[in-house]
Tab-separated table of C-alpha atoms in Angstrom:
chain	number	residue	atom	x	y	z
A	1	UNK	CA	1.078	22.334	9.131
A	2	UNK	CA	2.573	19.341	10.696
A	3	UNK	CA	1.664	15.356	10.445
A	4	UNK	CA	3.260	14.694	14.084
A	5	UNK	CA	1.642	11.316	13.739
A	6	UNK	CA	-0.797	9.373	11.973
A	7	UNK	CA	-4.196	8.689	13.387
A	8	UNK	CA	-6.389	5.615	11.999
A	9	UNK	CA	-10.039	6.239	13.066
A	10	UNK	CA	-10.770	1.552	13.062
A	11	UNK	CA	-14.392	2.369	11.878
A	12	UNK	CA	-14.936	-1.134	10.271
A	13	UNK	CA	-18.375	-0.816	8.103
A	14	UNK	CA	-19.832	-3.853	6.154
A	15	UNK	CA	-18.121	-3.307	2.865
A	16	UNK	CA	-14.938	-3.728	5.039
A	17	UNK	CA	-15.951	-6.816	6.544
A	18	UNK	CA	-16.976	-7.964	2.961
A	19	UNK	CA	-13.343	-7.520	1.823
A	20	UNK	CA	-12.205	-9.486	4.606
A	21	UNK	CA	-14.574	-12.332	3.464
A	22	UNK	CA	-13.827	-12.269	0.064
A	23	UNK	CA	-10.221	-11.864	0.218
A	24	UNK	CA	-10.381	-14.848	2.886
A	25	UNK	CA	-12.667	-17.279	0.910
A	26	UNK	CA	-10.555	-16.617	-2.179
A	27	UNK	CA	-7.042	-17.243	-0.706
A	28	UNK	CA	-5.628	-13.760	-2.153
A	29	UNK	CA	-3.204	-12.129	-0.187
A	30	UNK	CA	-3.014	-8.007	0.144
A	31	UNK	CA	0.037	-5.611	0.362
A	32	UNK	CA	-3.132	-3.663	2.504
A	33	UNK	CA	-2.339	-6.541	4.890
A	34	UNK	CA	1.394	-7.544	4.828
A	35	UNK	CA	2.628	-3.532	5.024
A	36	UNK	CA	0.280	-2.359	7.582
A	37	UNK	CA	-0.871	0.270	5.281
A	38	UNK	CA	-2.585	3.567	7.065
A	39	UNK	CA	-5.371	3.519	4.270
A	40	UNK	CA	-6.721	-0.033	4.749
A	41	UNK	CA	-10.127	1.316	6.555
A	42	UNK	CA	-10.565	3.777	4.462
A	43	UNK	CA	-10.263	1.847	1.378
A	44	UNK	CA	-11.796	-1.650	2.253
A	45	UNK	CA	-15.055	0.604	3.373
A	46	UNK	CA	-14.959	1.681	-0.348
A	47	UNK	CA	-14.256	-1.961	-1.680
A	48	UNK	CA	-11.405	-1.199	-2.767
A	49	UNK	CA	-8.025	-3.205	-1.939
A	50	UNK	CA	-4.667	-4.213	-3.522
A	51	UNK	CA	-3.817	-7.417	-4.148
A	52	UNK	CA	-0.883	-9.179	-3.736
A	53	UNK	CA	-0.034	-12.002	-5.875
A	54	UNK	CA	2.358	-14.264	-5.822
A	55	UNK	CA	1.844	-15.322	-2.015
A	56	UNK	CA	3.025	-13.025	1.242
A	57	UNK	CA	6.318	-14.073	1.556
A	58	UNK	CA	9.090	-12.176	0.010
A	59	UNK	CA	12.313	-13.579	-1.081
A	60	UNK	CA	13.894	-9.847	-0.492
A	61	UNK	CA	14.223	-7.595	2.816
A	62	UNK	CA	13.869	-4.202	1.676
A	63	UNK	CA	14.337	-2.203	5.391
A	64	UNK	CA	10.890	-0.110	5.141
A	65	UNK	CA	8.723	-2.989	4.336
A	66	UNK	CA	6.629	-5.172	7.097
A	67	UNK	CA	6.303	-8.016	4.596
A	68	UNK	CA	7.092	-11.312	5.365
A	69	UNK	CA	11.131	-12.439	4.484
A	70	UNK	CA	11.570	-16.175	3.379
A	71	UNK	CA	11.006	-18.881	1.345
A	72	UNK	CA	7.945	-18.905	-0.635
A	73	UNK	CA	5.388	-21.333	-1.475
A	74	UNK	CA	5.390	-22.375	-5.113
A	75	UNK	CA	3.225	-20.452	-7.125
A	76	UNK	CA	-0.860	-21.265	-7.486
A	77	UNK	CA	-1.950	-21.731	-10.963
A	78	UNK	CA	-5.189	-21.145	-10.087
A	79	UNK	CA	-4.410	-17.886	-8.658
A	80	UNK	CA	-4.731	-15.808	-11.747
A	81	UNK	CA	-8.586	-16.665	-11.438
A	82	UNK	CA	-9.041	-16.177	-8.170
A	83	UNK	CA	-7.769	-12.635	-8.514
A	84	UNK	CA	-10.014	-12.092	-11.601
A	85	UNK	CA	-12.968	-13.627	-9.741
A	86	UNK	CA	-12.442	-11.114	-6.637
A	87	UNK	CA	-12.659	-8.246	-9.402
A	88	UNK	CA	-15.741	-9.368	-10.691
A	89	UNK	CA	-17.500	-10.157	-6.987
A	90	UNK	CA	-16.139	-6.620	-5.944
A	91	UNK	CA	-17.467	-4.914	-8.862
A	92	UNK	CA	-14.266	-3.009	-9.786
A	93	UNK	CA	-13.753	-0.804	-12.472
A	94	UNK	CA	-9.960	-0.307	-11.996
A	95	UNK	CA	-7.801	-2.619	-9.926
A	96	UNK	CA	-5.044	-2.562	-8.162
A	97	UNK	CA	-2.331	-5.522	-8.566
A	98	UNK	CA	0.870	-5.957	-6.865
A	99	UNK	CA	3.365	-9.277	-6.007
A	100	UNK	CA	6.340	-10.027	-3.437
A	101	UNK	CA	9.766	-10.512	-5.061
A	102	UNK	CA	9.969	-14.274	-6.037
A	103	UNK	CA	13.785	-14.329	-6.916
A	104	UNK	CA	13.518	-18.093	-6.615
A	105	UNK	CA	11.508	-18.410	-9.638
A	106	UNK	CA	13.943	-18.272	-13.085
A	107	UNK	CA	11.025	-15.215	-14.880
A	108	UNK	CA	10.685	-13.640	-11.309
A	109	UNK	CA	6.886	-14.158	-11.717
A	110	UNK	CA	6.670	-12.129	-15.035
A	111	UNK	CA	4.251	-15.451	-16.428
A	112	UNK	CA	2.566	-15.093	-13.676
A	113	UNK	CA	1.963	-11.686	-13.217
A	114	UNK	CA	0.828	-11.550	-16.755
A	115	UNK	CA	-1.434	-14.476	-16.899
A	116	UNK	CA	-3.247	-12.268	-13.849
A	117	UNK	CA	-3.884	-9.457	-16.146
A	118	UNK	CA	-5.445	-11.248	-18.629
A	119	UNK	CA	-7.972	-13.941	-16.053
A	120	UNK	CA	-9.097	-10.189	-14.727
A	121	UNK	CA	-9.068	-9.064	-18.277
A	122	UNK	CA	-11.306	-12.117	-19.505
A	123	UNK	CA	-13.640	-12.157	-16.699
A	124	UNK	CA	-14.500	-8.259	-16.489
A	125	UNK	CA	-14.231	-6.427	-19.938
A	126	UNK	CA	-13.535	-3.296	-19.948
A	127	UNK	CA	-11.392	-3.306	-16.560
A	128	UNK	CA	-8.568	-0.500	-16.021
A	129	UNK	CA	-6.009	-2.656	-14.644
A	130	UNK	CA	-2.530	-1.435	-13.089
A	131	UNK	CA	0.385	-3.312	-12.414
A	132	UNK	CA	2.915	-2.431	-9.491
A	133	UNK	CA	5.727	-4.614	-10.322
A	134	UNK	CA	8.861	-6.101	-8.985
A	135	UNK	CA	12.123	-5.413	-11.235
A	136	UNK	CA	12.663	-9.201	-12.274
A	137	UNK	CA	16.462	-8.585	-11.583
A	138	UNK	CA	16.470	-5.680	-14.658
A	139	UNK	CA	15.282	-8.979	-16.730
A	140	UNK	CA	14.353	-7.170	-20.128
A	141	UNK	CA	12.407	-9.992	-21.410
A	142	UNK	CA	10.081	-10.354	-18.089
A	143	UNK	CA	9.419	-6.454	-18.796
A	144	UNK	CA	8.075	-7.103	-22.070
A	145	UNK	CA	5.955	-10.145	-20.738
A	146	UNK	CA	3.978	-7.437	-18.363
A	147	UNK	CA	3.797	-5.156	-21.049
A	148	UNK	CA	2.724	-7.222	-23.407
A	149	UNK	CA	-0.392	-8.442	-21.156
A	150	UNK	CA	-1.454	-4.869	-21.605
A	151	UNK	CA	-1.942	-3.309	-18.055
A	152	UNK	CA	-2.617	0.104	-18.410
A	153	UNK	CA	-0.465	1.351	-16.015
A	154	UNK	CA	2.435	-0.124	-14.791
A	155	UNK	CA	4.143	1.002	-12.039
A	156	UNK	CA	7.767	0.145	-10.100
A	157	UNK	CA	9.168	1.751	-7.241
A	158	UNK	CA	12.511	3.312	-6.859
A	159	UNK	CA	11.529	3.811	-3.237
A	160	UNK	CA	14.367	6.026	-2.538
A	161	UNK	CA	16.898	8.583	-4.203
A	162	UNK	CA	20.383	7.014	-5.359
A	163	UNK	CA	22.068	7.714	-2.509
A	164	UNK	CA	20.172	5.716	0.247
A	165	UNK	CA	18.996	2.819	-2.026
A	166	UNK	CA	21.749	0.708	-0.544
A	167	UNK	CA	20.595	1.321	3.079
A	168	UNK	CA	16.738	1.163	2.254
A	169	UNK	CA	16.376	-1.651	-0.300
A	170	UNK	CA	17.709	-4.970	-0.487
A	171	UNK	CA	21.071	-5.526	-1.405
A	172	UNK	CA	19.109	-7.403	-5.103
A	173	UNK	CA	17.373	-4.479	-6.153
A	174	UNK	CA	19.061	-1.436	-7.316
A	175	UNK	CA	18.653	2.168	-8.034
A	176	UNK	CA	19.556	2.037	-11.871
A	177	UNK	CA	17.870	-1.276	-11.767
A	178	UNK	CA	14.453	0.156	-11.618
A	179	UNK	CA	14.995	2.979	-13.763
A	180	UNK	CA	15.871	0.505	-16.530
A	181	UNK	CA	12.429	-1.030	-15.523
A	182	UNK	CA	10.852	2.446	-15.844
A	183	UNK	CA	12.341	2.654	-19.454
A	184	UNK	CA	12.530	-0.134	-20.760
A	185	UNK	CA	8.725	-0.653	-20.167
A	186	UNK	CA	8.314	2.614	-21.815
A	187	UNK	CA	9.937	1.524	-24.944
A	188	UNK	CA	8.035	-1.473	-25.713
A	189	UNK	CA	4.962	0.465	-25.506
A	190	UNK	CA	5.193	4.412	-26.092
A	191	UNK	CA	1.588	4.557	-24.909
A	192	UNK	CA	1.513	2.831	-21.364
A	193	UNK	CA	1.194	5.182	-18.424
A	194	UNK	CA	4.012	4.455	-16.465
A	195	UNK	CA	4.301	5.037	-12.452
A	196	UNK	CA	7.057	5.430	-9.876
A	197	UNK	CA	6.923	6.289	-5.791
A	198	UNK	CA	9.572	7.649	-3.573
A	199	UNK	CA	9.488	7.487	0.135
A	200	UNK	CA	10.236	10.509	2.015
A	201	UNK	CA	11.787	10.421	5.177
A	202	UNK	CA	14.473	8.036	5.303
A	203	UNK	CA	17.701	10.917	5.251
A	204	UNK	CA	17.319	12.093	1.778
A	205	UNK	CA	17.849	15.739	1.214
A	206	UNK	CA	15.456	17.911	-1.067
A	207	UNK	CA	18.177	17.972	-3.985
A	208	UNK	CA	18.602	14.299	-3.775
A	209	UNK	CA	14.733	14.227	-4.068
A	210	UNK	CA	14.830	16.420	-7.215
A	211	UNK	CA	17.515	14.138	-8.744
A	212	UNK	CA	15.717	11.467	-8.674
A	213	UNK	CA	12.507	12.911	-9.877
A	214	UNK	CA	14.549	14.237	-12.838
A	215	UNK	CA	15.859	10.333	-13.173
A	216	UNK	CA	12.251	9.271	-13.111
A	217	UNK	CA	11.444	11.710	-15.774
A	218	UNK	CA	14.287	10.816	-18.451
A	219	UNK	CA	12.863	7.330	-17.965
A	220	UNK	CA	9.613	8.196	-19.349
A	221	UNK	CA	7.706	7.806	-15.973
A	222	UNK	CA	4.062	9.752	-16.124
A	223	UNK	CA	2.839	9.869	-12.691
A	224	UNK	CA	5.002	10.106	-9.290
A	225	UNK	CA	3.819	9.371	-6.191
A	226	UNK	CA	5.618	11.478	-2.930
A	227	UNK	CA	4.866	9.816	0.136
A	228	UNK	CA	5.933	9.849	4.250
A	229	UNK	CA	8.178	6.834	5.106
A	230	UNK	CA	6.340	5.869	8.503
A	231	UNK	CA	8.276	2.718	10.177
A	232	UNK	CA	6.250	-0.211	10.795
A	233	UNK	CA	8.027	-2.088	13.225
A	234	UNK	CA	11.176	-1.533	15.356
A	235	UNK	CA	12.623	-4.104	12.853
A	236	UNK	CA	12.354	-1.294	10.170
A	237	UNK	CA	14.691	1.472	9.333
A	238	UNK	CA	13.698	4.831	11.950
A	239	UNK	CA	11.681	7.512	10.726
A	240	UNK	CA	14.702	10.319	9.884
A	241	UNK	CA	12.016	12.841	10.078
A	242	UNK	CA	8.588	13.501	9.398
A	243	UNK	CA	7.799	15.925	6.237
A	244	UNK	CA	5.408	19.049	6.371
A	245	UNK	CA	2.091	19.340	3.802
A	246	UNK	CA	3.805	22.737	2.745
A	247	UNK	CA	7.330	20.814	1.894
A	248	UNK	CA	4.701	18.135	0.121
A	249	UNK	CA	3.223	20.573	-1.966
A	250	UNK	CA	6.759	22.146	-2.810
A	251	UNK	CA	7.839	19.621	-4.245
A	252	UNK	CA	4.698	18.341	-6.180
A	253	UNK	CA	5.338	22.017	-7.939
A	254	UNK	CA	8.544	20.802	-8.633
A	255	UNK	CA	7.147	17.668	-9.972
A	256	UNK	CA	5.100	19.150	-12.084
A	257	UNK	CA	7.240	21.825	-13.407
A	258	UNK	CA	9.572	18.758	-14.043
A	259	UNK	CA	6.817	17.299	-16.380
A	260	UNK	CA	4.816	14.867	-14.398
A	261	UNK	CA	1.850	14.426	-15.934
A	262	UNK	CA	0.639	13.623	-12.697
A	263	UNK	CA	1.717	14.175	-8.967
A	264	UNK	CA	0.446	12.236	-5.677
A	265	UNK	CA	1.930	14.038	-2.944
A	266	UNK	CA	1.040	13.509	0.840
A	267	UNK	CA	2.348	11.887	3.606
A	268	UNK	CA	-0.571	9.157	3.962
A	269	UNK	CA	0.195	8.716	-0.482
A	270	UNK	CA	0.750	5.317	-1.369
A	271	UNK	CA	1.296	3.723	-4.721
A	272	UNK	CA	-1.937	2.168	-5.385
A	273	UNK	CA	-3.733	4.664	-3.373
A	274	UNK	CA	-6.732	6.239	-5.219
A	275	UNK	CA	-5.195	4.829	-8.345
A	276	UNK	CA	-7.872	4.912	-10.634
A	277	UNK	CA	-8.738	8.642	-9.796
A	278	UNK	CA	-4.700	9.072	-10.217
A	279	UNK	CA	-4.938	7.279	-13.834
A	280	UNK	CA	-8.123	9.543	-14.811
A	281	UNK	CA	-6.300	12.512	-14.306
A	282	UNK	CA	-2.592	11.408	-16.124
A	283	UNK	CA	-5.025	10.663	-18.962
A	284	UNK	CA	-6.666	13.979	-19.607
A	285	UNK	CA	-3.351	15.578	-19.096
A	286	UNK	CA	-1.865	13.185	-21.694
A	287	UNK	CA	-4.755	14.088	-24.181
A	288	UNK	CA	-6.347	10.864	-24.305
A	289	UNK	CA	-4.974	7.334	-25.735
A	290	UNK	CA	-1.974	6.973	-27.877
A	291	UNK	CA	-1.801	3.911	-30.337
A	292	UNK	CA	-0.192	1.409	-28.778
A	293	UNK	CA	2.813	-0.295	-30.218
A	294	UNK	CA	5.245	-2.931	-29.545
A	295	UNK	CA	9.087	-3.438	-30.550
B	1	UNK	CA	-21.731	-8.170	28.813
B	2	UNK	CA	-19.989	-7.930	25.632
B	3	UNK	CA	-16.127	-7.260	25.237
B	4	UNK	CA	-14.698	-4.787	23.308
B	5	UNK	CA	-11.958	-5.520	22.027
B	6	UNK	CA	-8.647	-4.333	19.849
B	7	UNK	CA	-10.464	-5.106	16.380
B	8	UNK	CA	-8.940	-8.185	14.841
B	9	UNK	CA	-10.319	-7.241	11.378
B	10	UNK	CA	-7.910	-4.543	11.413
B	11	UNK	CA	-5.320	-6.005	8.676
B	12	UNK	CA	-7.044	-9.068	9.863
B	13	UNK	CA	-4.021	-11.658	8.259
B	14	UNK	CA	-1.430	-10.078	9.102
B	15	UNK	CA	-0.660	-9.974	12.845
B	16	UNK	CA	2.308	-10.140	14.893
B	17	UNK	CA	1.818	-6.206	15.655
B	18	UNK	CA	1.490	-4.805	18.922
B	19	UNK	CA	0.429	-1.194	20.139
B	20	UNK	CA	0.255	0.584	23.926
B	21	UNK	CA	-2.295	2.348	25.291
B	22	UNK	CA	-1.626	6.030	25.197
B	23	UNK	CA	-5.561	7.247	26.094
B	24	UNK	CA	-8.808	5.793	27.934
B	25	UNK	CA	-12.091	7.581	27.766
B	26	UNK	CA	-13.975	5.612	29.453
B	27	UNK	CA	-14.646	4.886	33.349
B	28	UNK	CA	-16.914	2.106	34.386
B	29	UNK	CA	-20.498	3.500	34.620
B	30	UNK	CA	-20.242	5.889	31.841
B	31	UNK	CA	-22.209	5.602	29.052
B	32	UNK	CA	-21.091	4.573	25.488
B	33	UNK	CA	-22.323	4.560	22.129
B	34	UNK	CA	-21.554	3.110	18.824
B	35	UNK	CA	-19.431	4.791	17.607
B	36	UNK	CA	-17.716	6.618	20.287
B	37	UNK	CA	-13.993	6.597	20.807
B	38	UNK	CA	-13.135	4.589	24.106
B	39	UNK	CA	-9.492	3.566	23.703
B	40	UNK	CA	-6.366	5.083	21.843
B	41	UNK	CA	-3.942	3.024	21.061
B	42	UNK	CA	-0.118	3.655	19.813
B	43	UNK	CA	1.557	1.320	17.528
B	44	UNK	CA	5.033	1.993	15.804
B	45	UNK	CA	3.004	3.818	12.836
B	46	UNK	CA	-0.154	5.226	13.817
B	47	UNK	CA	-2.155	5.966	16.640
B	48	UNK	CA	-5.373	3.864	16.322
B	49	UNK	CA	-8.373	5.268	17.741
B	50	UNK	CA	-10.774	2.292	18.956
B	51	UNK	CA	-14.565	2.809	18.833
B	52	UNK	CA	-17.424	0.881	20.600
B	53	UNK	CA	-19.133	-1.328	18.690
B	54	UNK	CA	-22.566	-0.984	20.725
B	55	UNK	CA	-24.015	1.282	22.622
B	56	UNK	CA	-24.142	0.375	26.282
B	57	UNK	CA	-22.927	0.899	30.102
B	58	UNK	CA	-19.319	0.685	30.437
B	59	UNK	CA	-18.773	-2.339	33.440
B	60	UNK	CA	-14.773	-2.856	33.592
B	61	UNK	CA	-12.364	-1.601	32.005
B	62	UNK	CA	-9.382	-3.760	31.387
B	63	UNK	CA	-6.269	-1.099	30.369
B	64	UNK	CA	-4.576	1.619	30.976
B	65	UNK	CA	-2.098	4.431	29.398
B	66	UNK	CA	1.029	2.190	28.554
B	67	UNK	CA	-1.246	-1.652	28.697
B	68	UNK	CA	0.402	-3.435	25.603
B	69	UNK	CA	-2.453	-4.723	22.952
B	70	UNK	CA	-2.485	-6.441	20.297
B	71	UNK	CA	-5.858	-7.503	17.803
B	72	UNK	CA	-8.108	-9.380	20.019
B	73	UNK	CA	-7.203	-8.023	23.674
B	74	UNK	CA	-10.101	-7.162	25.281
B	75	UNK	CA	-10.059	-3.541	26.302
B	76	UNK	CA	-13.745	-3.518	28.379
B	77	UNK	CA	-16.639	-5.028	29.095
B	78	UNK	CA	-19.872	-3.184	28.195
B	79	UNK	CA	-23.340	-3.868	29.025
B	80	UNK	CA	-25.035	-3.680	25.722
B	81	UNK	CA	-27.854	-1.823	25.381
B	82	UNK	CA	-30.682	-2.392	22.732
């Protein structure tokens, strides 16, 4: 079966509108917003939503991404608690937390980004909270920041296979980059669930997309999102062509055979999509908790 | 009379996107409910199918396959019923 094109039914319910207050009132931005993501109705009808911290301007261009390019404000203090006070108001059980890239800040945010996970932490108890993370310029020490603020999942996308990363990300990030992200967050903490996405889409052939699933796997990564690269603007790289469910699911059984613990894979998949039912699963598949442990 | 209109609480912060028209299903003088699919609208990653917000008796309606939108342009006017 085909996905010739994308069709957003724009049935805005209450809860939706609710988001839209709350998001407003509190000043938080969301990557639900600045990408144009396909799933916003369905998920702000749930009351569910991503945030993005950090502002909505990104210091990077990455050529599949609708998010604002510039200079960005300095960073909000207060934002950390805004964040955690939108988790408590929306009554979430597992969030969702994302940032631009702030390459004009000398930690890339890592402070930051931690100091969010633990206002959400303080405020609501018990919270499932995962991180989708820039790569701080392969900065080892803003890894361990993040992973020592204890998200329980932490995710960072390699976006693309090797071969394209030049064409599809900025020229900052890099293919090898984010794989060092990948790992190194694995080996200051054994135990965190750790998360990568590739676009499909963009020109990559099916070996290149089993490469780089094998790269995510010597990295440690748990769960692996597949999704459809759909263009957002005319300002964004063309679609190179559209995948088919059945090529979806062939390569989610390659995933798994791989040793995913876990395997998104359809073309409307996004990282932070359904993340908490993603999480649930990659858990029981791991066999519960492992002790955590830092070096 | 009530516009309808391309829904500006669709990624309500983020705008600067536009879409075209690719489908009208409504005449003026049909009926319309909440609910139902008037207007289709193409944008570079989706086709976004627009729904009435009341019911009501369709007066004028404003586009046509290949109008450009964007979030707020008013695609009819609707007598609202109830």
């Amino acid at each position: 079966m085909f996905l010739d094109e994308v069709r957003i039914r724009v049935s805005i319910g209450d809860r939706y509108r609710s988001v839209v207050s709350l998001v407003s009132r509190l000043g938080i931005a969301t990557v639900c917003e600045s990408a144009l993501c396909p799933n916003i109705v369905e998920c702000w009808n749930s009351g569910v939503a991503t945030f993005m911290i950090m502002g909505d301007v990104c210091t990077r261009g990455c050529r599949f991404c609708y998010v604002v390019k510039g200079k960005p404000k300095p960073l909000d203090p207060l934002e950390p608690l805004r964040v955690a006070e939108a988790v408590r108001i929306l009554g979430l059980d597992y969030v969702t937390i994302t940032s631009v890239d702030r390459d004009d800040l000398p930690d890339g945010g890592a402070s930051h980004f931690a100091e969010t996970i633990r206002a959400i932490r303080r405020l609501n108890p018990g919270v499932k909270i995962e991180v989708l993370i820039p790569d701080f310029q392969g900065d080892v020490d803003a890894v361990r920041e993040v992973v020592e603020a204890e998200p329980d999942v932490l995710a960072h996308n390699i976006e693309t296979v090797r071969k394209l990363t030049p064409k599809v990300r900025d020229r900052r990030a890099g293919y090898d980059q984010s794989l060092k992200v990948l790992r190194v967050a694995k080996e200051l903490n054994p135990s965190l669930i750790t998360k990568s996405s590739i676009l499909l889409g963009l020109g990559e052939t099916f070996d290149e997309v089993v490469e780089a699933m094998r790269d995510l796997r010597s990295a440690g990564v748990d769960i692996l999102v597949l999704s459809q690269y759909l263009r957002p603007s005319p300002k964004q790289l063309p679609v190179a062509r559209m995948y088919t469910l059945e090529e979806f699911k062939e390569l989610e059984e390659v995933a798994y055979k791989l040793g995913f613990s876990y395997v998104v894979a359809h073309p409307l998949a996004r990282t932070s999509y359904k993340a908490g039912e993603a999480y649930l699963e990659a858990v029981k598949r791991l066999g519960g908790l492992k002790v955590k442990s830092y070096s | 009379m009530a516009d309808v209109r391309v829904p500006e609480e669709l990624w309500p912060r983020r705008g600067g996107w536009r879409g075209r028209v690719v489908s009208v299903f409504k005449k003026p003088g049909d009926r319309v409910s909440k609910g139902e699919s008037i207007v289709e609208v193409e944008i570079e990653k989706a086709v976004l199918v627009i729904e009435s917000p009341f019911d009501g008796i369709v007066r004028e309606v404003l586009v046509s396959p290949g109008s450009v939108v964007e979030p707020g342009s008013t695609l009819m006017r609707v007598d609202v019923l109830g």
